[in-house]
Amino acid sequence: MTLITDILFGAAAVFVTASLIAVYRILRGPTMPDRVIAINVLGSNVVIVIALLAAAIGEPGALDIALVYALLNFLLSITISKFTVDRGEVL
């Protein structure tokens, strides 16, 4: 392992820890918008972790997975937001 690989794995560990905080906010969020934002943060962190691990192990094919996951995360956020607006729970 090189120093760069160690740094990439360390950064991935930091984002995994941040994801755990987002999971806490999803479970305990007092409002629906808090939960939507936490889900978006969690999805973004997963994309970042996949990209960091792809760079660390030298597997560029994993970046395609990260890209698809980012698109799904975006669609999920839009869907939840639209559902929340339709139910009249915004502001």
Short mmCIF file of N, CA and C in Angstrom, two decimals:
data_model
loop_
_atom_site.label_atom_id
_atom_site.label_comp_id
_atom_site.label_asym_id
_atom_site.label_seq_id
_atom_site.Cartn_x
_atom_site.Cartn_y
_atom_site.Cartn_z
N MET A 1 0.83 -1.18 0.00
CA MET A 1 0.00 0.00 0.00
C MET A 1 0.88 1.24 0.00
N THR A 2 0.42 2.20 -0.75
CA THR A 2 1.14 3.45 -0.81
C THR A 2 0.48 4.46 0.12
N LEU A 3 1.12 5.59 0.25
CA LEU A 3 0.58 6.65 1.10
C LEU A 3 -0.74 7.16 0.55
N ILE A 4 -0.83 7.29 -0.78
CA ILE A 4 -2.07 7.78 -1.40
C ILE A 4 -3.22 6.81 -1.13
N THR A 5 -2.95 5.53 -1.22
CA THR A 5 -4.00 4.53 -0.95
C THR A 5 -4.47 4.63 0.49
N ASP A 6 -3.53 4.79 1.40
CA ASP A 6 -3.90 4.95 2.81
C ASP A 6 -4.76 6.19 3.03
N ILE A 7 -4.40 7.27 2.36
CA ILE A 7 -5.18 8.51 2.50
C ILE A 7 -6.58 8.31 1.94
N LEU A 8 -6.69 7.63 0.81
CA LEU A 8 -8.02 7.38 0.22
C LEU A 8 -8.87 6.51 1.13
N PHE A 9 -8.28 5.48 1.70
CA PHE A 9 -9.04 4.63 2.63
C PHE A 9 -9.42 5.42 3.89
N GLY A 10 -8.54 6.27 4.37
CA GLY A 10 -8.85 7.09 5.54
C GLY A 10 -9.98 8.07 5.27
N ALA A 11 -9.94 8.68 4.08
CA ALA A 11 -11.02 9.61 3.72
C ALA A 11 -12.34 8.86 3.59
N ALA A 12 -12.30 7.65 3.05
CA ALA A 12 -13.53 6.85 2.95
C ALA A 12 -14.07 6.54 4.34
N ALA A 13 -13.19 6.25 5.28
CA ALA A 13 -13.63 5.98 6.66
C ALA A 13 -14.29 7.21 7.27
N VAL A 14 -13.76 8.38 6.99
CA VAL A 14 -14.35 9.62 7.51
C VAL A 14 -15.77 9.80 6.95
N PHE A 15 -15.94 9.54 5.67
CA PHE A 15 -17.27 9.69 5.06
C PHE A 15 -18.23 8.62 5.56
N VAL A 16 -17.73 7.43 5.87
CA VAL A 16 -18.60 6.41 6.46
C VAL A 16 -19.08 6.87 7.84
N THR A 17 -18.19 7.47 8.60
CA THR A 17 -18.57 8.00 9.92
C THR A 17 -19.62 9.11 9.77
N ALA A 18 -19.41 9.98 8.79
CA ALA A 18 -20.40 11.04 8.54
C ALA A 18 -21.74 10.45 8.11
N SER A 19 -21.69 9.33 7.41
CA SER A 19 -22.93 8.67 7.01
C SER A 19 -23.69 8.14 8.21
N LEU A 20 -22.97 7.68 9.20
CA LEU A 20 -23.64 7.19 10.41
C LEU A 20 -24.37 8.33 11.12
N ILE A 21 -23.79 9.51 11.10
CA ILE A 21 -24.46 10.68 11.67
C ILE A 21 -25.73 10.99 10.87
N ALA A 22 -25.65 10.86 9.56
CA ALA A 22 -26.83 11.10 8.72
C ALA A 22 -27.91 10.06 9.00
N VAL A 23 -27.51 8.82 9.24
CA VAL A 23 -28.50 7.79 9.59
C VAL A 23 -29.20 8.15 10.89
N TYR A 24 -28.45 8.66 11.84
CA TYR A 24 -29.07 9.11 13.09
C TYR A 24 -30.11 10.19 12.82
N ARG A 25 -29.78 11.15 11.95
CA ARG A 25 -30.72 12.22 11.64
C ARG A 25 -31.94 11.68 10.89
N ILE A 26 -31.75 10.66 10.06
CA ILE A 26 -32.89 10.06 9.37
C ILE A 26 -33.84 9.42 10.39
N LEU A 27 -33.29 8.75 11.36
CA LEU A 27 -34.11 8.06 12.35
C LEU A 27 -34.76 9.02 13.33
N ARG A 28 -34.04 10.07 13.73
CA ARG A 28 -34.51 10.96 14.79
C ARG A 28 -34.91 12.34 14.30
N GLY A 29 -34.87 12.57 12.98
CA GLY A 29 -35.17 13.91 12.46
C GLY A 29 -36.53 14.40 12.93
N PRO A 30 -36.58 15.59 13.44
CA PRO A 30 -37.88 16.03 13.95
C PRO A 30 -38.89 16.34 12.84
N THR A 31 -38.41 16.72 11.66
CA THR A 31 -39.34 17.05 10.58
C THR A 31 -38.98 16.25 9.33
N MET A 32 -39.94 16.21 8.42
CA MET A 32 -39.72 15.50 7.16
C MET A 32 -38.61 16.13 6.32
N PRO A 33 -38.52 17.47 6.21
CA PRO A 33 -37.40 18.04 5.45
C PRO A 33 -36.03 17.67 6.03
N ASP A 34 -35.94 17.56 7.36
CA ASP A 34 -34.67 17.13 7.95
C ASP A 34 -34.29 15.73 7.48
N ARG A 35 -35.28 14.88 7.41
CA ARG A 35 -35.03 13.51 6.97
C ARG A 35 -34.66 13.46 5.49
N VAL A 36 -35.31 14.28 4.67
CA VAL A 36 -34.99 14.31 3.24
C VAL A 36 -33.55 14.78 3.03
N ILE A 37 -33.17 15.81 3.75
CA ILE A 37 -31.79 16.30 3.62
C ILE A 37 -30.81 15.25 4.10
N ALA A 38 -31.13 14.57 5.19
CA ALA A 38 -30.24 13.52 5.70
C ALA A 38 -30.12 12.37 4.71
N ILE A 39 -31.22 12.01 4.05
CA ILE A 39 -31.16 10.96 3.03
C ILE A 39 -30.27 11.40 1.87
N ASN A 40 -30.39 12.66 1.48
CA ASN A 40 -29.56 13.18 0.41
C ASN A 40 -28.08 13.19 0.80
N VAL A 41 -27.80 13.57 2.03
CA VAL A 41 -26.41 13.56 2.53
C VAL A 41 -25.88 12.14 2.55
N LEU A 42 -26.71 11.21 3.02
CA LEU A 42 -26.28 9.81 3.06
C LEU A 42 -25.97 9.29 1.66
N GLY A 43 -26.85 9.60 0.71
CA GLY A 43 -26.60 9.16 -0.66
C GLY A 43 -25.35 9.77 -1.26
N SER A 44 -25.13 11.05 -0.97
CA SER A 44 -23.92 11.71 -1.48
C SER A 44 -22.68 11.09 -0.86
N ASN A 45 -22.75 10.79 0.43
CA ASN A 45 -21.59 10.17 1.08
C ASN A 45 -21.30 8.78 0.51
N VAL A 46 -22.34 8.04 0.19
CA VAL A 46 -22.14 6.72 -0.40
C VAL A 46 -21.45 6.85 -1.77
N VAL A 47 -21.86 7.83 -2.55
CA VAL A 47 -21.23 8.06 -3.85
C VAL A 47 -19.75 8.40 -3.67
N ILE A 48 -19.47 9.25 -2.71
CA ILE A 48 -18.08 9.65 -2.45
C ILE A 48 -17.25 8.45 -2.00
N VAL A 49 -17.81 7.63 -1.12
CA VAL A 49 -17.08 6.46 -0.63
C VAL A 49 -16.80 5.49 -1.78
N ILE A 50 -17.79 5.28 -2.64
CA ILE A 50 -17.57 4.39 -3.79
C ILE A 50 -16.47 4.94 -4.69
N ALA A 51 -16.48 6.24 -4.93
CA ALA A 51 -15.46 6.85 -5.78
C ALA A 51 -14.07 6.76 -5.13
N LEU A 52 -14.01 7.00 -3.81
CA LEU A 52 -12.71 6.90 -3.13
C LEU A 52 -12.17 5.48 -3.15
N LEU A 53 -13.06 4.51 -2.91
CA LEU A 53 -12.61 3.12 -2.93
C LEU A 53 -12.22 2.70 -4.35
N ALA A 54 -12.92 3.21 -5.35
CA ALA A 54 -12.55 2.89 -6.73
C ALA A 54 -11.15 3.41 -7.04
N ALA A 55 -10.87 4.61 -6.55
CA ALA A 55 -9.52 5.17 -6.78
C ALA A 55 -8.48 4.41 -5.98
N ALA A 56 -8.84 3.98 -4.78
CA ALA A 56 -7.86 3.30 -3.92
C ALA A 56 -7.48 1.93 -4.45
N ILE A 57 -8.48 1.21 -4.98
CA ILE A 57 -8.17 -0.14 -5.47
C ILE A 57 -7.87 -0.17 -6.95
N GLY A 58 -7.97 1.00 -7.60
CA GLY A 58 -7.62 1.07 -9.03
C GLY A 58 -8.63 0.39 -9.92
N GLU A 59 -9.90 0.51 -9.56
CA GLU A 59 -10.97 -0.11 -10.34
C GLU A 59 -11.88 0.98 -10.91
N PRO A 60 -11.63 1.44 -12.14
CA PRO A 60 -12.44 2.54 -12.67
C PRO A 60 -13.88 2.14 -12.96
N GLY A 61 -14.18 0.86 -13.06
CA GLY A 61 -15.55 0.42 -13.30
C GLY A 61 -16.49 0.76 -12.17
N ALA A 62 -15.95 0.90 -10.96
CA ALA A 62 -16.78 1.26 -9.81
C ALA A 62 -17.29 2.69 -9.92
N LEU A 63 -16.63 3.51 -10.70
CA LEU A 63 -17.11 4.88 -10.89
C LEU A 63 -18.44 4.90 -11.63
N ASP A 64 -18.67 3.93 -12.49
CA ASP A 64 -19.97 3.82 -13.15
C ASP A 64 -21.06 3.53 -12.13
N ILE A 65 -20.74 2.68 -11.18
CA ILE A 65 -21.70 2.38 -10.10
C ILE A 65 -21.98 3.64 -9.30
N ALA A 66 -20.94 4.41 -9.01
CA ALA A 66 -21.13 5.65 -8.24
C ALA A 66 -22.00 6.63 -9.01
N LEU A 67 -21.81 6.71 -10.31
CA LEU A 67 -22.61 7.62 -11.13
C LEU A 67 -24.08 7.21 -11.14
N VAL A 68 -24.35 5.93 -11.32
CA VAL A 68 -25.74 5.45 -11.30
C VAL A 68 -26.36 5.68 -9.93
N TYR A 69 -25.61 5.42 -8.90
CA TYR A 69 -26.12 5.64 -7.54
C TYR A 69 -26.41 7.12 -7.31
N ALA A 70 -25.59 8.00 -7.84
CA ALA A 70 -25.84 9.44 -7.69
C ALA A 70 -27.13 9.84 -8.39
N LEU A 71 -27.38 9.29 -9.57
CA LEU A 71 -28.62 9.59 -10.28
C LEU A 71 -29.83 9.07 -9.51
N LEU A 72 -29.72 7.86 -8.97
CA LEU A 72 -30.82 7.31 -8.18
C LEU A 72 -31.06 8.14 -6.92
N ASN A 73 -29.99 8.62 -6.32
CA ASN A 73 -30.11 9.46 -5.13
C ASN A 73 -30.83 10.76 -5.47
N PHE A 74 -30.51 11.33 -6.61
CA PHE A 74 -31.19 12.55 -7.04
C PHE A 74 -32.68 12.30 -7.27
N LEU A 75 -33.00 11.22 -7.97
CA LEU A 75 -34.41 10.90 -8.21
C LEU A 75 -35.16 10.63 -6.91
N LEU A 76 -34.51 9.96 -5.98
CA LEU A 76 -35.14 9.70 -4.68
C LEU A 76 -35.43 11.00 -3.95
N SER A 77 -34.49 11.92 -3.95
CA SER A 77 -34.70 13.20 -3.28
C SER A 77 -35.84 13.98 -3.91
N ILE A 78 -35.90 14.00 -5.24
CA ILE A 78 -36.97 14.71 -5.93
C ILE A 78 -38.32 14.05 -5.63
N THR A 79 -38.35 12.74 -5.63
CA THR A 79 -39.60 12.03 -5.37
C THR A 79 -40.10 12.29 -3.96
N ILE A 80 -39.23 12.21 -2.99
CA ILE A 80 -39.64 12.45 -1.60
C ILE A 80 -40.09 13.91 -1.43
N SER A 81 -39.38 14.83 -2.05
CA SER A 81 -39.76 16.23 -1.95
C SER A 81 -41.13 16.48 -2.58
N LYS A 82 -41.37 15.90 -3.74
CA LYS A 82 -42.66 16.08 -4.39
C LYS A 82 -43.76 15.44 -3.54
N PHE A 83 -43.52 14.29 -2.99
CA PHE A 83 -44.50 13.63 -2.13
C PHE A 83 -44.81 14.49 -0.91
N THR A 84 -43.78 15.09 -0.35
CA THR A 84 -43.97 15.95 0.83
C THR A 84 -44.77 17.19 0.47
N VAL A 85 -44.47 17.80 -0.68
CA VAL A 85 -45.21 19.00 -1.10
C VAL A 85 -46.67 18.64 -1.38
N ASP A 86 -46.90 17.52 -2.03
CA ASP A 86 -48.27 17.11 -2.34
C ASP A 86 -49.10 16.87 -1.09
N ARG A 87 -48.45 16.42 -0.02
CA ARG A 87 -49.17 16.17 1.24
C ARG A 87 -49.34 17.46 2.04
N GLY A 88 -48.71 18.55 1.59
CA GLY A 88 -48.86 19.82 2.28
C GLY A 88 -48.06 19.94 3.55
N GLU A 89 -46.97 19.21 3.66
CA GLU A 89 -46.16 19.23 4.87
C GLU A 89 -45.00 20.21 4.81
N VAL A 90 -44.93 21.02 3.75
CA VAL A 90 -43.82 21.97 3.64
C VAL A 90 -44.28 23.30 4.19
N LEU A 91 -43.53 23.82 5.12
CA LEU A 91 -43.80 25.08 5.77
C LEU A 91 -45.20 25.09 6.27
#
